[in-house]
mmCIF file of C-alpha atoms in Angstrom:
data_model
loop_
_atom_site.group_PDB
_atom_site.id
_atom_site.type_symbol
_atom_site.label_atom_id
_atom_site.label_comp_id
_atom_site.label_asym_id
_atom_site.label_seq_id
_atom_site.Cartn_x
_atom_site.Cartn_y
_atom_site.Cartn_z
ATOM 1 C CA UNK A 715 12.568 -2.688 -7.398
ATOM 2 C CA UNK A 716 11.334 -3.790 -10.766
ATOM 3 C CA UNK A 717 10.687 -7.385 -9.681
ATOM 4 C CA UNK A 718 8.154 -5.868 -7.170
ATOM 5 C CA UNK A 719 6.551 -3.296 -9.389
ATOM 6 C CA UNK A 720 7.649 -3.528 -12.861
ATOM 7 C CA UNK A 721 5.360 -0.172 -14.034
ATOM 8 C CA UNK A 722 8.235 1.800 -11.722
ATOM 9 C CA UNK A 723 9.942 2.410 -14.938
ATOM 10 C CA UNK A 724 7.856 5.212 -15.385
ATOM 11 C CA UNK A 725 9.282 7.250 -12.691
ATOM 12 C CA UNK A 726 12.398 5.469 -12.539
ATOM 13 C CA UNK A 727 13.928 6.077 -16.262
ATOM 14 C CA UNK A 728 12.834 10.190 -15.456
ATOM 15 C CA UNK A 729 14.149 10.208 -12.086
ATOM 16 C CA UNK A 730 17.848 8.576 -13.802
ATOM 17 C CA UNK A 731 17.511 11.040 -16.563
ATOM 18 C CA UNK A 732 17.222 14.055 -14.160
ATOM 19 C CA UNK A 733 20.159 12.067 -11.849
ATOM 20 C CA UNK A 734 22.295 12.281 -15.712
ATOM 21 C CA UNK A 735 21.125 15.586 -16.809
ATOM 22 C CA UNK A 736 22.401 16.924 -13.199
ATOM 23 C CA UNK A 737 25.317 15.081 -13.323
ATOM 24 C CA UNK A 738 26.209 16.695 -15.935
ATOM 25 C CA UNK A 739 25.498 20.378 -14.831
ATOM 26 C CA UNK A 740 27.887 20.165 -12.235
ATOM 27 C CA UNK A 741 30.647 18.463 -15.007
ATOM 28 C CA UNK A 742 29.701 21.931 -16.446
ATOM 29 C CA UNK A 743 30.890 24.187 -13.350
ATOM 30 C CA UNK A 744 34.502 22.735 -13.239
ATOM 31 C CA UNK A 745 36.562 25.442 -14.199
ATOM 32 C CA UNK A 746 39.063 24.131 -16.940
ATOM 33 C CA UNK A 747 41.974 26.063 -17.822
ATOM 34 C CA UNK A 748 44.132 25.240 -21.256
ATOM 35 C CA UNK A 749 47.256 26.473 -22.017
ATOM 36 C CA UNK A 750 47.544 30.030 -23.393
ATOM 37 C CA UNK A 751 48.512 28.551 -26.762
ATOM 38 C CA UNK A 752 45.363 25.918 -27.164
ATOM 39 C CA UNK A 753 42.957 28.796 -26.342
ATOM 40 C CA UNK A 754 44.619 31.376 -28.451
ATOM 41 C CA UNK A 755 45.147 28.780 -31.123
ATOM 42 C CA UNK A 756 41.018 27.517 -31.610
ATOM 43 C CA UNK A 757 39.990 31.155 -30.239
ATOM 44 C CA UNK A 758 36.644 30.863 -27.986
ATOM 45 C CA UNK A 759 33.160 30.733 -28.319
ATOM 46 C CA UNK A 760 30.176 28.908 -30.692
ATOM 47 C CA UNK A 761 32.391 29.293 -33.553
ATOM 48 C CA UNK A 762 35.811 28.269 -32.241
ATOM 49 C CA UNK A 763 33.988 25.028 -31.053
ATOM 50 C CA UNK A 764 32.072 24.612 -34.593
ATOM 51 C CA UNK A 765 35.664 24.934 -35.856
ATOM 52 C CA UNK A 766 37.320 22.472 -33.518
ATOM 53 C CA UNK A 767 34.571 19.960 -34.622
ATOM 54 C CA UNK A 768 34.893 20.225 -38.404
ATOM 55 C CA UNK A 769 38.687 19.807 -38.028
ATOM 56 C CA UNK A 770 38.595 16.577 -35.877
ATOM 57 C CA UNK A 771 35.591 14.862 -38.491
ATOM 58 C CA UNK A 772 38.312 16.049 -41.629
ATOM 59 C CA UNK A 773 41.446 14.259 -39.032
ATOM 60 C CA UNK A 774 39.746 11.542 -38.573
ATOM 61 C CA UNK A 775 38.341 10.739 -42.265
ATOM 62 C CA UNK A 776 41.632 12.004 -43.244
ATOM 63 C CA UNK A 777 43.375 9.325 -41.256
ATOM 64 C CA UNK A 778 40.709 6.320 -42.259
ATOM 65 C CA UNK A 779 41.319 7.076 -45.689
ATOM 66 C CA UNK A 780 44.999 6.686 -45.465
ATOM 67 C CA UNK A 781 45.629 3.980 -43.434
ATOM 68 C CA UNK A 782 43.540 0.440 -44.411
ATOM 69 C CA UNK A 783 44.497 -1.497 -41.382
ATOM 70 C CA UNK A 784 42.993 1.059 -39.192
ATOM 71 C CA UNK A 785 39.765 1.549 -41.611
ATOM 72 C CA UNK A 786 39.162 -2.432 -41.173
ATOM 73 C CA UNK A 787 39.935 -2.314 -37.502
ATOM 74 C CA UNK A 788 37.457 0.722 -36.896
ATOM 75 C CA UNK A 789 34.602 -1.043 -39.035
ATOM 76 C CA UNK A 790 34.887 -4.345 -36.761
ATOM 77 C CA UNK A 791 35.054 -2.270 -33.845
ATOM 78 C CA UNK A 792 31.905 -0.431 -34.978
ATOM 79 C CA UNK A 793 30.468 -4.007 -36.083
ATOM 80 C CA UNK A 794 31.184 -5.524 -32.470
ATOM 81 C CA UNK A 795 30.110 -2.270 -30.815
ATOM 82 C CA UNK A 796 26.844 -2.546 -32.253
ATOM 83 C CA UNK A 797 26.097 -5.951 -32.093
ATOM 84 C CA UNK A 798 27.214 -6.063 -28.451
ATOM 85 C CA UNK A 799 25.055 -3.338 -27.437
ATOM 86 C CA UNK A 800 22.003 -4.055 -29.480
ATOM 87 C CA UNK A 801 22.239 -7.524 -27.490
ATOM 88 C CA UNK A 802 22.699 -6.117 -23.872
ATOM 89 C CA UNK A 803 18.571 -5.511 -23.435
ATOM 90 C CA UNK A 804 17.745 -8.975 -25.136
ATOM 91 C CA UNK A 805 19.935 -10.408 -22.549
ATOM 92 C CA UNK A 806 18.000 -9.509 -19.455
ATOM 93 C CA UNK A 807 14.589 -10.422 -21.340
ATOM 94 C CA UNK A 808 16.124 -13.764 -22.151
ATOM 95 C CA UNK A 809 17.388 -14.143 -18.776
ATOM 96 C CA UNK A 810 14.349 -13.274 -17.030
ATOM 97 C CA UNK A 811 11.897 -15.524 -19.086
ATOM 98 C CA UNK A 812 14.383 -18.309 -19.653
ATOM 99 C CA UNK A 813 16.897 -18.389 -16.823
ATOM 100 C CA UNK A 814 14.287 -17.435 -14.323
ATOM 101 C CA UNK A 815 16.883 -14.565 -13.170
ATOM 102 C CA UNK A 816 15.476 -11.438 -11.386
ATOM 103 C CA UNK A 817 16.136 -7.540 -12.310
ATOM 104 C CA UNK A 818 17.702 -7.509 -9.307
ATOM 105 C CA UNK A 819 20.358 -10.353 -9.983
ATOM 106 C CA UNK A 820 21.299 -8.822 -13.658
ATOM 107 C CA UNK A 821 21.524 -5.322 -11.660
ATOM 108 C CA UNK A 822 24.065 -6.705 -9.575
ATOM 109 C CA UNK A 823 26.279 -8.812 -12.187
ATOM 110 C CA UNK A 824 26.190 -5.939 -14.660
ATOM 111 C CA UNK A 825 26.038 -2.478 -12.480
ATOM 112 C CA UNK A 826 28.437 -4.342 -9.468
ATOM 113 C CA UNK A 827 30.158 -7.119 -10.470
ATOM 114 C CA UNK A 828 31.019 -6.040 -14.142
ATOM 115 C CA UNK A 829 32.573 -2.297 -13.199
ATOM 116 C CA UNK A 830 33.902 -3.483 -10.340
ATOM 117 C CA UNK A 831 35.721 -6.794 -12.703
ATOM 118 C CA UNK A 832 36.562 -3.491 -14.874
ATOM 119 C CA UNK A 833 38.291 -1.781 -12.568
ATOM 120 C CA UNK A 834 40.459 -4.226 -10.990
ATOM 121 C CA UNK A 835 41.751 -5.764 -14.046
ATOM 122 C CA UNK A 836 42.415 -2.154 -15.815
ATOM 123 C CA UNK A 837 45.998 -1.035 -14.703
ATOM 124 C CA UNK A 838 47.292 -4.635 -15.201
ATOM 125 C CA UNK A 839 46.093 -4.684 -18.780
ATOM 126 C CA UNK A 840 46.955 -0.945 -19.363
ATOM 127 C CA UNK A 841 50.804 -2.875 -18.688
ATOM 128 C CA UNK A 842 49.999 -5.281 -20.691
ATOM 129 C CA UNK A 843 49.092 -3.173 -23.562
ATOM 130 C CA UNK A 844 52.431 -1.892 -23.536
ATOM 131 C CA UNK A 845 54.227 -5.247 -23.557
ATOM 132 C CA UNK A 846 51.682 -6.627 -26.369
ATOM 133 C CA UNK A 847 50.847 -4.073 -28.196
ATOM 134 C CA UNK A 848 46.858 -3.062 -29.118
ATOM 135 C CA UNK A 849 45.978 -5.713 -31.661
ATOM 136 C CA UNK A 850 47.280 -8.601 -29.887
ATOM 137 C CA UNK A 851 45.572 -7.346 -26.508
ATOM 138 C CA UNK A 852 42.245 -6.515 -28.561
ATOM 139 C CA UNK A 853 42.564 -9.676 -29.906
ATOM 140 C CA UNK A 854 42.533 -11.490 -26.903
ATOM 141 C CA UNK A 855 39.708 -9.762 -25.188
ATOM 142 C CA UNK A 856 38.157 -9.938 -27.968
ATOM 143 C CA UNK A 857 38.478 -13.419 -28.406
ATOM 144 C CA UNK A 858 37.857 -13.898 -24.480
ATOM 145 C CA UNK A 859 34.498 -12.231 -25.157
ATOM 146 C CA UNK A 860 33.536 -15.356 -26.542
ATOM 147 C CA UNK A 861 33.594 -16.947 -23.288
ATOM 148 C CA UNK A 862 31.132 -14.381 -22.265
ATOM 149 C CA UNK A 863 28.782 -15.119 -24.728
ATOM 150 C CA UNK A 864 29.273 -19.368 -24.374
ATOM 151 C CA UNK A 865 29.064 -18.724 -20.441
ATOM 152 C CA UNK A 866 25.431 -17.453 -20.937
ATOM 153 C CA UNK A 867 23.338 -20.136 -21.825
ATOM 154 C CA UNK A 868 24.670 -21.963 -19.043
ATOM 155 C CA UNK A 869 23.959 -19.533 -16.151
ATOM 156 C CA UNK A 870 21.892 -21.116 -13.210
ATOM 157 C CA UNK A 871 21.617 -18.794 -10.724
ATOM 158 C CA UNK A 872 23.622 -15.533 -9.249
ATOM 159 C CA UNK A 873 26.599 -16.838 -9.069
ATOM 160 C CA UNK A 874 27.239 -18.277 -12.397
ATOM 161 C CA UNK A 875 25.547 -14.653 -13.682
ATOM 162 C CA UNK A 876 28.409 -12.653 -12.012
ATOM 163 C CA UNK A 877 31.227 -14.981 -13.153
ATOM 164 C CA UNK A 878 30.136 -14.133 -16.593
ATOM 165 C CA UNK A 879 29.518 -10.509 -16.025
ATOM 166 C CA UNK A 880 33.577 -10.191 -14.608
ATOM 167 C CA UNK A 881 34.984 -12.254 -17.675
ATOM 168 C CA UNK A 882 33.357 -9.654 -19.226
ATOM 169 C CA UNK A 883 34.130 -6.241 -17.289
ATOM 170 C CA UNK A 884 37.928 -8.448 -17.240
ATOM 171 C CA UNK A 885 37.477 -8.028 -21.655
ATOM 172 C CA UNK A 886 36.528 -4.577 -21.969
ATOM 173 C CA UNK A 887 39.459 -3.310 -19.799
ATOM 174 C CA UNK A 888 41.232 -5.268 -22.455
ATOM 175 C CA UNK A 889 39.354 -3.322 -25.103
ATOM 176 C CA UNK A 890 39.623 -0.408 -23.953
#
């Protein structure tokens, strides 16, 4: 759609925001129901919730300051996180202009191809977590991500761009 008419952004980014915002309205309506002694623990309402937030920021600070190896794996994963996302819209610019890729082609690779890499690939490395344990597996999809970013520059068409966007779905089931 945006190779055609590239000013439909300015319906299309409202339209997916109204698509998110009910989305999640009806997350909203699903009736949840906790144990007797989680709600009567944290109580209900504004203030319960206030509470429930202040006590998982003082956990979590709580458990950076204690334990280094986890403080230096969260700032790398913050580091990566950032990097990696601050890169994602340069990307499709780059391969536009450069590659000579469409909208339509990087829509594919990363909305299709990518989840779909993601999804297959999950369960086995969930198993995999388990025999390796979680810095060895981040390590190597970390490390795999590489191949993402060295498969890039040497996309010529489709194809090649949806390789690159499974090795990549493939390393964030590892990641996460």
């Amino acid at each position: 759609l945006l190779d055609h008419d590239p000013s439909a952004l300015r319906w299309l980014f409202p339209l997916a925001a109204l698509a998110g915002i009910g989305g999640h309205l009806l997350l909203a309506r699903i009736r949840w129901r906790a144990p007797r002694a989680a709600v009567a623990a944290g109580g209900r309402g504004l203030k319960a919730a206030g509470r429930a937030v202040a006590r998982t920021w003082r956990d979590m600070l709580g458990l950076i300051r204690k334990d280094p190896a986890f403080r230096t794996y969260e700032a790398g994963f913050m580091l990566y996180g950032f990097g990696l996302n601050m890169s994602a819209s340069v990307l499709v610019l780059v391969g536009e202009g450069a590659l000579g890729l469409s909208y339509d082609d990087w829509t594919w690779a990363s909305g299709v191809v990518n989840p779909l890499a993601y999804l297959f690939t999950i369960a086995l490395l969930g198993r995999l977590l388990d025999r390796m344990g979680v810095v060895r597996l981040c390590t190597l999809s970390f490390g795999l991500l590489g191949i993402y970013f060295a498969a890039l520059p040497l996309v010529n068409g489709f194809v090649m761009l949806a390789v690159t966007y499974a090795v990549f779905g493939v390393c964030m089931a590892g990641v996460n």
